[in-house]
């Protein structure tokens, strides 16, 4: 199976449907002025080349799930959504450049940020500069929305957030640790902002729930480091009872593959929080049993018909599993589209006002809904759960949901501590 | 003239950068003969040999090896056709041992000849025998010159192009090299010997070519040249 | 003018120059000859600081310049041209001259003005006329003929207004007629500029025709020195270098 | 030789600036003005690299050191010290000069490929430092939070037109200055050194000092490129000090040409437009750009402007009816080299 | 910086053993790539920046052949041969056209090839990272060794690579072909005049370099994630190794690779945030003190 031909095919399909829809629209409403029929262009700076190229494809797929529905339903008074995705090559300066170009030259009215976190900050600056609505859909760095100094009225985040994840992870891991008496912990996370922040927070909340925990070591492999031997031998040297890791993507599969041949996972409880995502679950040939992970995306959690159907639709449409960026981008897109419908316009200020505090139906919400929290314009109430892996589908049969009340409570305290309020 | 030409050239124009060195040069070296290419410093002797060996591509003209066209061919093709080149500045591989220098050059001749073995070489060049394992870069000038000739012989050439083998060497060594060339001649190897020193050639070569300003200006037997004071005085500064 | 005392240099244990002492009086025209590998070019390299002598003094008007860097030596008035013409291929003849004048006058690091400093143009023009390159002033050097490359090389050395000019085979690679023209130019320059000129040459006809005095090097040692007539008759020189035939032919 | 006075160059620069100033009124497009700002950053940067590569014959792989240094120093000075923009500019250039003196003194004595690798090593050391010194630089995340743009001398860089004109003006000014440098006596000394360092030594030139001076000057201008980029993205990222940024500048000068002053600028325009156009048209940006690069490198074998210049010279030569055939002919391919020839 | 941790480690035997082994493992795969880079540079004076892409191709070929045949051995052989042939093609069609040009022009050409290959790989195999999985033969518990552990696969990898390193070293110093290759590096004109086709030698060096890189990619496939662009960090490290070890020297490549491996494994403990910086620092120090590298010839 070749992935490239699939994306091509789907782009062709999209162009065909788009053309057909436009044709119907023009034929159906011959008196509507062309200006009104002008498509609503949304610019999407994302990563389409290099090691993180699948960020781009899964993000775009996620968006298309919603956009096609919206267009099929007639758009905004006949105005269709047109998504223009551009490759930033993972370079923040390209992200900044492309965002500006998408708005200034291509006439995009809205930006979808499907970049890494460094790129997200660059796009954030552009949105501030140009005053357009931007939906951050991949970055999990908490400060982007939590820090009031960085706040931009037209900037929203529809992705999971580091602090939420850390609190959830801390509470779950503490419970297991208490049960099993896991006191000696080690961390093994990628050496960059996301890795450092989420590790620090995780350990903070782990200790919050289970103060006896002692951190006996930490290793920081570099991002995209091909070889983890040095990290693994160091971990084995220290002989901890449990390990935390927020490695992700190809790094995580290589890490798991290499750990397996060291028999690492039989020697300690492992909290590899990013394993429960289908790319990882399907890429690892010998998935070890019993790894603890948070759900990145699972069609079985939340256990709802809507979620299962969405996953099935996605697979049927793109011939691949949806992953975390897929649901995040779908969610972000849905907020924008609902906002457009509600505001009846794409004008930035009105659109932002409409989205702020909005609650929408979503297969990925705890109770079937997710909310764009008003105070910091970030996504809340999405489903977070933890479970343990088994080697084959459904990979993580039992997922325990984490209570958002705990998350809210500790998040408020965290914000206070950081002077974010 | 019944003997065939091992190597012959006509109309060679050779340039270094913008300066022309050879002007429509033509010559031929007959099988079994040792021909001396005489001329003053800078007359074009070295360039002629390099052009014949393919190391300096001529801009115009033709080179034939045993009747087959070879101009524009790479040096290795000409070497495979049986023409061995011994450069004037020795050019041993300094970080290889003497024996390695010889081994690198080992190949059969154009008709499958494989006369030259290490043993025969050491026999012919007794000087090199005790130096087998020494780095070539650490040999004296004379030893290097011996090695260069020996190395070329390892390729079982039919014809040898020798560029001033006596230059800069002590008289004793020059005498040895002369002796060596006589033995090669007696074995039937065809030689084109570029030299400034006519005396060195007298006992070795049968024929002489005189080159001046990039052109062949005289050809005859070396005995005839020896008697021709006019040519000697004009072109050889003798 | 230039006095060499006990100059020695060896490379990896092999003596390239051993205990050479020579004197080149002011305004003299001297040829350095010797068989290949005699150390002629090494001798020039030692004088100009391109190689550092192991031992010995090099006195330029009494000042010992042995061990100084090339630029320092050059600034003290020793110019040099090379066996293989050493020029600036992508500059025009005029640009080469002007840049050389700037270097000579210590104005080559200037950022203030534009390149052809007016004051340099006279000198550049003068040198080009001196050697006869004016007509080709605006040609890019790499497109010049071989002979002109050599001429340009000499011109670059002349720009320095050298007290001592070292020429390494000024006629190398030229045909006989061009050779004589070239050596004529050199001779006229010497007469006009009243400098001390030392040249390496292989063409004995030229050497004996124009040199006032000759130094013969062999295996890094001084074999002989004297006037052309003395050298022609010197038994050791005949033995090692000239050969009896040459002497007989020119007797 | 084309003679050009400083005055004439100034007039051309003024005219170019005037065109840049009115361009947005004739052709109002923020895309265009963004392009000019990016061009300013890369045009200055690539031209400064060419001071080394094209004029001094120093093939640096690590010129991005100064791009990154410029961007970070400028952005940090603005963020942490809250100085005015001209002061931050001056401080940045000063620091770059100091760093260039130290790094250059170590590097310029090495030859060719070793020089190239050593400059690369220094650049990567800066990159590692940026990554490691997270509290100051923001680490891999980059320096976020925006670069303040307080008004100075009536210039308000938070206004798009002001920013555009400021960057465009810097481009013109830096090109003018660099043009002046390469046309100065020093510029010709560099050409001598590039062509034949040994000969230059025999003319009394202290080659390594001149090389060091060139390295420092190029470093200072390189840092200005970084500052413009930092203004454009309102931040600084470790990528600015990564080896790829040196790579991009190298590709610009190789595409545009190294022997013509405006070659690097042309290369910057070409690569930026190519980048923008190709990413717009296809997802397979690498495939298309790679093929174009190969066509250039294997087809023209020289930069575009070099090619044009040669073609033009050839035309002139033939129309003047060259006096001798050899004069118009470039050097033929070198004969097969036998060492020690 | 965590110097106390480093101090603790170098005073504990088991830590020294484990980290040294880890350095060995990291160094071994690097060696296979770096040896090719170094040889190509030494003999052809070409900076083959595209060598990392050879490594990537090796990994992808392994993925496909292993997927189809299920035989790891077959996959490794196919990758080595396939990439070797690709190297040959690359030399004949592309790089041989820029012999003797500026280094920067060669770099530009290599960059073009890298861009093309990275994209082609994405088109053929997809953008997402892939994993080969450990072949069954190696799914055995790791060895215990002096207080440290060494997985079976890594033992295999170390032994195989060391054998290759020794064979390569012997081939280059003892065989006639190796002697010719070294002679070409010094004086190609003279070698040609002795009747040896230097063009073939050049192509052969690329074939060999390609095979080694393909082999490295194949051996990396079971333990590393396979993704477009994976060759970049490897080629950068290879150049560091080449500079440190000396261009054209097999022994230098081996020592350089091991040094980098050790810097990485001990650096992780002592300077967790600065290991890459350490490598470049090492390179800078070598360049300043001995530009031709530890095992290089002075030129």
XYZ file of N, CA and C in Angstrom, chain D residues 230-335:
318
model
N 15.070 38.357 12.028
C 14.484 38.394 13.358
C 13.346 39.428 13.436
N 13.528 40.539 12.743
C 12.448 41.523 12.681
C 11.241 40.954 11.953
N 11.517 40.212 10.894
C 10.424 39.668 10.068
C 9.584 38.663 10.848
N 10.235 37.728 11.536
C 9.457 36.703 12.229
C 9.174 37.114 13.673
N 9.697 38.263 14.067
C 9.490 38.748 15.419
C 9.921 37.709 16.458
N 11.094 37.183 16.261
C 11.631 36.196 17.185
C 12.930 35.669 16.620
N 13.418 34.596 17.196
C 14.612 33.968 16.651
C 14.511 32.477 16.927
N 14.989 31.670 15.996
C 14.867 30.216 16.122
C 16.222 29.561 15.923
N 16.417 28.401 16.571
C 17.720 27.733 16.461
C 18.084 27.422 15.016
N 17.061 27.229 14.177
C 17.305 27.004 12.760
C 18.202 28.070 12.146
N 18.109 29.284 12.691
C 18.893 30.386 12.120
C 20.383 30.149 12.297
N 20.740 29.280 13.234
C 22.162 29.006 13.435
C 22.513 27.592 12.992
N 21.572 26.894 12.394
C 21.819 25.511 11.973
C 22.570 25.525 10.645
N 23.212 24.410 10.343
C 24.036 24.406 9.130
C 23.214 24.600 7.862
N 21.907 24.275 7.950
C 21.084 24.423 6.748
C 21.013 25.870 6.279
N 21.137 26.818 7.218
C 21.034 28.220 6.805
C 22.275 28.596 5.995
N 23.428 28.058 6.387
C 24.635 28.268 5.576
C 24.440 27.615 4.221
N 23.833 26.417 4.265
C 23.576 25.706 3.021
C 22.735 26.541 2.081
N 21.680 27.164 2.624
C 20.824 27.951 1.755
C 21.594 29.100 1.107
N 22.425 29.774 1.907
C 23.198 30.887 1.351
C 24.161 30.378 0.287
N 24.741 29.209 0.533
C 25.653 28.632 -0.463
C 24.898 28.375 -1.763
N 23.686 27.817 -1.633
C 22.930 27.524 -2.846
C 22.547 28.805 -3.566
N 22.265 29.835 -2.806
C 21.943 31.105 -3.446
C 23.115 31.607 -4.271
N 24.316 31.591 -3.676
C 25.426 32.142 -4.445
C 25.836 31.214 -5.582
N 25.658 29.901 -5.384
C 26.004 29.001 -6.484
C 24.994 29.122 -7.621
N 23.730 29.338 -7.271
C 22.712 29.499 -8.315
C 22.891 30.831 -9.021
N 23.154 31.876 -8.243
C 23.203 33.217 -8.817
C 24.540 33.538 -9.465
N 25.606 33.000 -8.899
C 26.915 33.287 -9.450
C 27.802 33.973 -8.434
N 29.096 33.646 -8.513
C 30.016 34.174 -7.515
C 30.916 35.273 -8.057
N 30.967 35.421 -9.369
C 31.935 36.377 -9.902
C 31.310 37.731 -10.194
N 30.004 37.801 -10.146
C 29.333 39.069 -10.403
C 28.785 39.554 -9.064
N 28.937 40.853 -8.791
C 28.535 41.339 -7.472
C 27.084 41.008 -7.154
N 26.216 41.181 -8.133
C 24.797 40.965 -7.861
C 24.378 39.501 -8.014
N 25.340 38.624 -8.283
C 25.029 37.201 -8.403
C 24.285 36.654 -7.195
N 24.813 36.869 -5.984
C 24.130 36.332 -4.801
C 22.728 36.885 -4.626
N 22.553 38.174 -4.939
C 21.212 38.752 -4.831
C 20.289 38.053 -5.824
N 20.790 37.873 -7.053
C 19.986 37.169 -8.059
C 19.669 35.761 -7.564
N 20.673 35.112 -6.977
C 20.463 33.762 -6.455
C 19.419 33.752 -5.360
N 19.466 34.770 -4.487
C 18.490 34.843 -3.405
C 17.089 35.008 -3.987
N 16.970 35.893 -4.976
C 15.664 36.086 -5.606
C 15.189 34.769 -6.221
N 16.111 34.106 -6.934
C 15.728 32.866 -7.615
C 15.292 31.797 -6.608
N 16.108 31.605 -5.582
C 15.797 30.519 -4.658
C 14.516 30.817 -3.868
N 14.345 32.065 -3.462
C 13.138 32.406 -2.711
C 11.895 32.235 -3.580
N 11.995 32.732 -4.833
C 10.822 32.617 -5.702
C 10.538 31.161 -6.029
N 11.619 30.439 -6.279
C 11.482 29.019 -6.582
C 10.810 28.305 -5.412
N 11.303 28.599 -4.235
C 10.759 28.007 -3.025
C 9.273 28.332 -2.893
N 8.957 29.615 -3.040
C 7.577 30.033 -2.859
C 6.677 29.413 -3.922
N 7.167 29.462 -5.163
C 6.327 28.963 -6.255
C 6.149 27.452 -6.141
N 7.241 26.756 -5.872
C 7.160 25.293 -5.881
C 6.317 24.784 -4.707
N 6.495 25.386 -3.520
C 5.674 24.925 -2.398
C 4.204 25.210 -2.667
N 3.951 26.239 -3.454
C 2.566 26.566 -3.759
C 1.972 25.528 -4.706
N 2.795 25.054 -5.630
C 2.260 24.210 -6.692
C 2.186 22.738 -6.310
N 3.146 22.283 -5.537
C 3.194 20.845 -5.313
C 3.646 20.520 -3.899
N 3.251 19.353 -3.478
C 3.685 18.853 -2.197
C 5.106 18.308 -2.341
N 5.461 17.947 -3.571
C 6.770 17.323 -3.793
C 7.792 18.380 -4.136
N 7.917 19.266 -3.177
C 8.810 20.394 -3.310
C 10.247 19.940 -3.556
N 10.680 18.938 -2.768
C 12.060 18.471 -2.875
C 12.377 17.923 -4.249
N 11.459 17.168 -4.778
C 11.657 16.549 -6.080
C 11.881 17.618 -7.144
N 10.987 18.605 -7.152
C 11.066 19.635 -8.183
C 12.320 20.487 -7.995
N 12.532 20.954 -6.765
C 13.687 21.815 -6.520
C 14.985 21.051 -6.798
N 15.017 19.791 -6.385
C 16.205 18.974 -6.629
C 16.526 18.868 -8.108
N 15.497 18.635 -8.901
C 15.728 18.495 -10.337
C 16.212 19.823 -10.929
N 15.613 20.918 -10.471
C 16.044 22.225 -10.976
C 17.508 22.487 -10.598
N 17.846 22.150 -9.358
C 19.235 22.344 -8.909
C 20.190 21.531 -9.781
N 19.825 20.279 -10.047
C 20.703 19.437 -10.865
C 20.832 19.998 -12.278
N 19.722 20.497 -12.802
C 19.798 21.055 -14.155
C 20.775 22.220 -14.194
N 20.711 23.057 -13.157
C 21.633 24.189 -13.082
C 23.063 23.712 -12.929
N 23.261 22.852 -11.940
C 24.621 22.475 -11.568
C 25.293 21.668 -12.667
N 24.534 20.750 -13.292
C 25.146 19.895 -14.304
C 25.044 20.511 -15.693
N 24.073 21.409 -15.872
C 23.892 22.016 -17.175
C 24.760 23.258 -17.341
N 24.489 24.267 -16.532
C 25.252 25.514 -16.659
C 26.641 25.367 -16.052
N 26.723 24.587 -15.001
C 27.977 24.396 -14.259
C 28.503 25.686 -13.645
N 27.703 26.718 -13.679
C 28.103 27.945 -12.988
C 26.844 28.713 -12.660
N 26.987 29.751 -11.867
C 25.836 30.536 -11.478
C 25.227 31.260 -12.673
N 23.973 31.625 -12.500
C 23.229 32.234 -13.588
C 23.885 33.530 -14.066
N 24.223 34.411 -13.120
C 24.805 35.695 -13.504
C 26.191 35.500 -14.102
N 26.943 34.534 -13.589
C 28.247 34.224 -14.164
C 28.083 33.822 -15.620
N 27.051 33.011 -15.838
C 26.788 32.527 -17.185
C 26.458 33.694 -18.102
N 25.563 34.572 -17.609
C 25.185 35.735 -18.408
C 26.406 36.602 -18.708
N 27.200 36.836 -17.652
C 28.363 37.713 -17.818
C 29.315 37.139 -18.858
N 29.496 35.834 -18.823
C 30.416 35.211 -19.766
C 29.869 35.292 -21.191
N 28.581 35.046 -21.274
C 27.927 35.117 -22.580
C 28.074 36.516 -23.162
N 27.861 37.515 -22.325
C 27.937 38.910 -22.736
C 29.360 39.247 -23.175
N 30.331 38.800 -22.381
C 31.715 39.061 -22.724
C 32.062 38.394 -24.053
N 31.581 37.164 -24.193
C 31.828 36.446 -25.433
C 31.265 37.200 -26.626
N 30.081 37.739 -26.487
C 29.427 38.486 -27.545
C 30.231 39.719 -27.917
N 30.648 40.440 -26.855
C 31.412 41.653 -27.108
C 32.713 41.337 -27.822
N 33.366 40.282 -27.326
C 34.626 39.871 -27.917
C 34.460 39.608 -29.396
N 33.434 38.828 -29.724
C 33.299 38.426 -31.111
C 32.887 39.624 -31.967
N 32.144 40.554 -31.395
C 31.699 41.676 -32.198
C 32.847 42.660 -32.439
N 33.810 42.703 -31.522
C 34.959 43.586 -31.713
C 35.975 42.913 -32.624
N 35.680 41.680 -33.019
C 36.619 40.903 -33.837
C 37.956 40.774 -33.136
N 37.963 39.841 -32.209
C 39.117 39.677 -31.332
C 40.411 39.633 -32.138
N 41.443 40.360 -31.696
C 42.693 40.439 -32.431
C 43.348 39.079 -32.625
N 43.306 38.238 -31.634
C 43.884 36.908 -31.792
C 42.897 35.885 -31.262
N 42.870 34.772 -31.942
C 41.879 33.759 -31.583
C 42.013 33.342 -30.124
N 43.240 33.269 -29.660
C 43.435 32.768 -28.303
C 42.873 33.715 -27.255
N 42.706 34.977 -27.633
C 42.311 35.930 -26.604
C 40.897 35.704 -26.099
N 40.015 35.380 -27.013
C 38.629 35.242 -26.591
C 38.368 33.880 -25.977
N 39.325 32.986 -26.168
C 39.063 31.627 -25.749
C 39.413 31.441 -24.287
N 38.494 30.924 -23.533
C 38.848 30.647 -22.147
C 39.885 29.541 -22.098
N 40.504 29.394 -20.941
C 41.488 28.336 -20.779
C 40.869 26.996 -21.131
N 41.546 26.202 -21.928
C 40.994 24.868 -22.209
C 41.094 24.008 -20.961
N 40.410 22.919 -21.006
C 40.477 22.000 -19.869
C 41.939 21.658 -19.616
N 42.294 21.627 -18.352
C 43.674 21.317 -18.025
C 44.019 19.923 -18.526
N 45.247 19.764 -19.008
C 45.635 18.407 -19.394
C 45.650 17.520 -18.154
